[in-house]
Every structure is written in C-alpha cells, then in structure tokens.
XYZ file of C-alpha atoms in Angstrom:
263
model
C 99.967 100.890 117.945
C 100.002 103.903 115.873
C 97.706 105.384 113.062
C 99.012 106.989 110.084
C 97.847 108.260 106.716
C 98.608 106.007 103.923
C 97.882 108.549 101.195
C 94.303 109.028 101.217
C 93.849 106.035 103.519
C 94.226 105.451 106.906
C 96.392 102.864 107.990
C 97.337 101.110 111.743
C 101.223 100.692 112.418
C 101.207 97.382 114.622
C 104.168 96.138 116.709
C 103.541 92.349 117.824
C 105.299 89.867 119.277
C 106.120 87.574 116.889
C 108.318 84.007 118.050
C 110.269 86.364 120.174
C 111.253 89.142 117.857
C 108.604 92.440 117.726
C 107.497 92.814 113.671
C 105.895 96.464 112.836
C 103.760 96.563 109.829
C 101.006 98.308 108.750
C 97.471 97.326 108.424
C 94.987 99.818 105.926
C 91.855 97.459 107.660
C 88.403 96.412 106.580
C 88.027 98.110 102.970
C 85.498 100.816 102.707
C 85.053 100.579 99.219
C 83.111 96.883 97.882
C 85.301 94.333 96.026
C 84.363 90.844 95.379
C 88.211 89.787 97.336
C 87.298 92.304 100.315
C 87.241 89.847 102.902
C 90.982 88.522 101.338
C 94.182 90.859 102.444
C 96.814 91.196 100.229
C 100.097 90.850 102.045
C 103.215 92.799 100.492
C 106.930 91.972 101.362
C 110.198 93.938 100.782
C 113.237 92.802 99.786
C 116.725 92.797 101.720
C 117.633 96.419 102.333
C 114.270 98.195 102.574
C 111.115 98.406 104.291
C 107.400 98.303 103.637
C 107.243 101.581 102.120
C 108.257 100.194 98.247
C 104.909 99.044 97.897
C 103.349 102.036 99.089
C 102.248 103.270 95.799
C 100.615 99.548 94.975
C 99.055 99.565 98.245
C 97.196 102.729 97.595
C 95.673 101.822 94.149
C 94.724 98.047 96.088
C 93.175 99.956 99.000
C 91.163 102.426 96.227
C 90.039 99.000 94.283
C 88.637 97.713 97.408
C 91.220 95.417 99.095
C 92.460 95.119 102.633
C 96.789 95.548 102.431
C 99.133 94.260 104.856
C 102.605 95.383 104.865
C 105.177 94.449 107.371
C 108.773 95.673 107.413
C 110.904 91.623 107.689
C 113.532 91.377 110.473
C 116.209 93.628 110.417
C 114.541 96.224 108.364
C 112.347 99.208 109.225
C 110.365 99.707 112.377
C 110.873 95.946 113.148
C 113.802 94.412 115.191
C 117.239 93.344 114.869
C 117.863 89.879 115.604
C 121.167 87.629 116.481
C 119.660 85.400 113.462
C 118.785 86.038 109.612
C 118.402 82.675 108.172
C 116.207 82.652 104.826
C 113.217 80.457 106.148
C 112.955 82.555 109.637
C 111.625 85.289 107.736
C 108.999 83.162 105.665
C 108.279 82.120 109.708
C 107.761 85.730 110.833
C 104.881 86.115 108.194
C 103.582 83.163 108.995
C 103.114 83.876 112.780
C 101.723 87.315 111.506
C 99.210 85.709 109.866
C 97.880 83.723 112.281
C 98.286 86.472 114.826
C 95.664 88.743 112.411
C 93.769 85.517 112.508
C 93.908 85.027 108.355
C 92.117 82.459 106.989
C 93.237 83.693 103.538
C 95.796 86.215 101.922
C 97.591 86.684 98.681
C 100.988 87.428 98.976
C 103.193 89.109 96.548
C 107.153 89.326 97.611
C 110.150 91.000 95.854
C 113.237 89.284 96.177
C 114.016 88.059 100.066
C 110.364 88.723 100.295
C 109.595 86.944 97.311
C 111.314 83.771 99.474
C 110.019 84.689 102.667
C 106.465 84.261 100.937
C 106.962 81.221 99.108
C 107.999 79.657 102.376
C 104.518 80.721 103.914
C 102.711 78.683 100.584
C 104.817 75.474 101.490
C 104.341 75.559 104.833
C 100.645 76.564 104.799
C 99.331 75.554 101.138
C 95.407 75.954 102.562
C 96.638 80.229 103.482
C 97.126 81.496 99.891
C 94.743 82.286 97.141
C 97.390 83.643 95.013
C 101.315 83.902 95.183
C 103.234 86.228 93.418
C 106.988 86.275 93.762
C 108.839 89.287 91.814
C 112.763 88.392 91.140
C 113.311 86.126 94.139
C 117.439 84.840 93.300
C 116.466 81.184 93.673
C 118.516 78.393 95.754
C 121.231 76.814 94.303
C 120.122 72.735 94.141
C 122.229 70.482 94.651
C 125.459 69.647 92.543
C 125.172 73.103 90.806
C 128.190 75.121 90.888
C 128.514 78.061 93.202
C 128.050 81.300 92.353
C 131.856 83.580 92.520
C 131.524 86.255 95.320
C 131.340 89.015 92.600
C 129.110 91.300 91.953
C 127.552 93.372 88.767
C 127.720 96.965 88.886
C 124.455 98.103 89.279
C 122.452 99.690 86.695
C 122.124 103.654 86.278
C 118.515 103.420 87.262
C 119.714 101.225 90.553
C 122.384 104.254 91.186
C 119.729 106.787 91.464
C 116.984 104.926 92.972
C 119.891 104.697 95.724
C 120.700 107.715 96.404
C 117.416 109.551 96.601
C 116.466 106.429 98.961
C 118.491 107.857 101.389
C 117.498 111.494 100.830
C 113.487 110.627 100.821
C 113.861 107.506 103.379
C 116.279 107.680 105.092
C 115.241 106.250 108.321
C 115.121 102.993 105.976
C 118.698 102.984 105.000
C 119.451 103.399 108.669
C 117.349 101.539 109.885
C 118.739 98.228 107.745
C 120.710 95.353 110.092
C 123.693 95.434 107.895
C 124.631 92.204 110.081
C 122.535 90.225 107.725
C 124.517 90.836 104.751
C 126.911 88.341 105.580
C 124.137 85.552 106.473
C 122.340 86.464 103.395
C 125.416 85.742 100.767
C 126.629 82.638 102.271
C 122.745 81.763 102.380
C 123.058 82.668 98.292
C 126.248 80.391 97.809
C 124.514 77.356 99.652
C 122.555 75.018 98.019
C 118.869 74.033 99.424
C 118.002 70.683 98.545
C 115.203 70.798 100.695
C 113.360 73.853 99.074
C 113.769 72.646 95.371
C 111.925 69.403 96.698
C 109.315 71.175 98.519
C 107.620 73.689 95.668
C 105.835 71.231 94.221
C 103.488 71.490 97.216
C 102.627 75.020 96.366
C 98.868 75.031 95.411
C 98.016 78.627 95.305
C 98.392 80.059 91.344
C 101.813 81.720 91.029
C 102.993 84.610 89.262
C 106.810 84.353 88.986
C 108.022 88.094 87.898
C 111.550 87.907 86.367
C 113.749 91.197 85.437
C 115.933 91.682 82.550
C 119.900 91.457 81.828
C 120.237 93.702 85.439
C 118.403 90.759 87.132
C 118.998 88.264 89.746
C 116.971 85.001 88.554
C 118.634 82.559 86.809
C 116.507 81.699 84.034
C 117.431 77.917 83.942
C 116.318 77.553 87.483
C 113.495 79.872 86.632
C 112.339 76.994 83.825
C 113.035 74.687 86.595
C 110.736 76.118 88.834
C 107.804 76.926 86.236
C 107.991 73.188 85.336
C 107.248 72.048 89.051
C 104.990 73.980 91.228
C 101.484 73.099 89.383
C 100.090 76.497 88.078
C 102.506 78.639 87.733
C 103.183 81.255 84.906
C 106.404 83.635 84.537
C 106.507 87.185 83.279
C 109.316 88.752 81.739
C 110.372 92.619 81.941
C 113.243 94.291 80.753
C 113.825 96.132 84.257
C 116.432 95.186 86.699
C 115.732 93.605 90.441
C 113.307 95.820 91.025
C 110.152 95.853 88.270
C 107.201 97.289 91.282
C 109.818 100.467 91.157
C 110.948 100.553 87.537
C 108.477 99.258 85.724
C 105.210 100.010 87.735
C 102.682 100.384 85.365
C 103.727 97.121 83.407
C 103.710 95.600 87.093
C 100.529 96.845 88.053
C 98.945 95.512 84.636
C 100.484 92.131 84.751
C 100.038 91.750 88.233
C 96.034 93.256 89.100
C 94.235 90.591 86.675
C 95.800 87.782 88.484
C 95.287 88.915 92.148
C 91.619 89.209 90.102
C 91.153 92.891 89.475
C-alpha cells in the first residue's frame, strides 16, 4: 500500500489479491468535501492499452464535487499483473471481486472501451451493485449470425497519432507496462460472436449512459440501436470524437456525463 498525491488530493495505491491475480488501483477515500452521493464511489475503468491514469483529470473534478473515486489499472495493464489469461468477462470478474473486497454496497461505474465491457459485465452479474452505468465506446459483441468483422484496421486519426506518442513520452511506464500478449486474445475475442451477452443486457437495471464516438469510432451503430432498445433505461450520446471522447472531447464528456452520475 502506497499513498500518492492525486492532484490536490490524496489518494491510496492498493495491491490485493484478487481470484489469484494482484490488481493495483487507487482509492482517493471518504470525501472531505459534502455531496448528497458521498457515501457512493464512482469506479473508473481504462481501456485495452492504458492504465488508470486517463481518468485522472475526471477523477480530480469528482473528488473536488464531493465523491469518493476508484480507479484500478485491469489485468495486464499498469501496476497490476500479467496473467496466462485475458478473456473479456475475466476482467468484468476482477472488478467485481474488487468490489466486494472494498466491501461496496453501491458504485457507479463508467468504462471506456474494454472497460466499458468489463463494467457492463459487473451490472449483469450484480444488477443490485450499480446506481448508474456509463459505458463510453465499448466495440460491442458480434451476435449471432452476423458476419465477421475482416482483420483490418483504420488508420488512426491525427488526434489518435499524437495522443500516442506523447503517451509514451509523459507515461511511459504505461506503454511498458501493457501485456502485449493480450492483443491476440482480445481480436479473436472481437471476431467471435457472444450469444450469451446480447441475451443477458436486458438484466441491466442501473440507468445507462451509452457514449458513442464519431466516424473514428469503434461502435457499430446498428448494434448500438440494438442495445438502446433492450437494456430498460438506457440513453446514447453522440460526439464527433474518435475512441476516446474522456480525452478528446472532455468538456462535452464531463457535461454530458456529471448530470447523470447526478451532479
């Protein structure tokens, strides 16, 4: 256990135990300043290839408002371990054990991309856990019968060029810290339909916010319709950002997304 400075706040680095494999994230505690949600965390999630520290500019203006932040770096990424296994719903598993190892009785959880799946997982397995669910520009299953997608890939945009390289010149212990082992896992995970998901959403009770990027990105938009129609309360924002709208598009984020977690 470690304690760092998350801006102006405080925060605890925790390594636990979690189903065999040691998850780090960080933990900005018991809010000092009062907010109606105070007693409710809000639990952010990376996508494939970084760590925790993408949301560290949301976490600060949460923290400031009042609100307890979680952020944990998934398997394979950050100050958490490598694994011999990456499979989608083992990473919706980790959160879940982290939950119940913080002893949460209630969380909102907002993921981008494989984080946005790794949390949707945690409000079908554990509908009773989340208050609110926000899932920014997960790349949703294929269902059944639908065609797989080629093993191309766009170029990425110019915004998506720079963002990479000064990632590795500001955080660079995130590049290297990044199981590329997974990468292979992850696209044949992409290029496999799951039946079993697409039958399952409609179980999600917590409000959703489904976050979807522009022409750079990766949500199809008829399985976006798809998924509006079935999980009960659910409502879809559209930016005109790539994959990543938190980075890109932050302050349209942060006003889309602060009224529903009910700031």
């Amino acid at each position: 256990m470690a304690s760092v400075l998350w801006r102006n706040v405080e925060s605890i680095v925790i390594r636990v135990p979690l189903g065999g494999v040691l998850i780090a994230c960080r933990d900005s505690g018991r809010p000092v300043a009062p907010h109606p949600l105070s007693e409710v965390p809000v639990l952010l999630v990376h996508g494939m290839g970084g760590d925790g520290h993408t949301w560290d500019r949301f976490a600060d203006r949460l923290i400031r408002s009042g609100r307890r932040v979680i952020i944990p770096d998934l398997r394979g990424h950050g100050r958490s371990a490598h694994t011999n296994s990456y499979r989608f719903d083992e990473f919706g598993a980790d959160l879940l054990r982290l939950c119940e190892h913080l002893e949460l009785s209630t969380v909102d959880l907002v993921g981008h991309s494989l984080g946005g799946y790794a949390v949707s997982c945690v409000a079908l397995e554990r509908p009773a856990l989340v208050r609110r669910l926000v899932i920014e520009e997960q790349p949703l299953p294929i269902r059944s019968g639908d065609e797989r997608p080629p093993l191309t890939r766009r170029f990425p945009s110019l915004p998506e060029l720079w963002h990479a390289t000064t990632s590795l010149i500001r955080h660079p212990r995130a590049v290297l810290a990044f199981d590329r082992a997974m990468t292979r896992t992850a696209l044949e995970q992409f290029r496999k339909p799951n039946p079993e998901w697409w039958e399952r959403i409609s179980d999600i009770t917590a409000p959703t916010l489904f976050l979807r990027g522009g022409p750079g990105g990766m949500v199809d938009p008829e399985k976006l319709e798809l998924f509006r129609a079935t999980v009960p309360d659910c409502t879809v924002g559209v930016f005109t950002s790539g994959h990543s709208i938190h980075r890109d598009r932050y302050r349209e984020f942060v006003t889309t997304v602060l009224p529903f977690l009910g700031h």
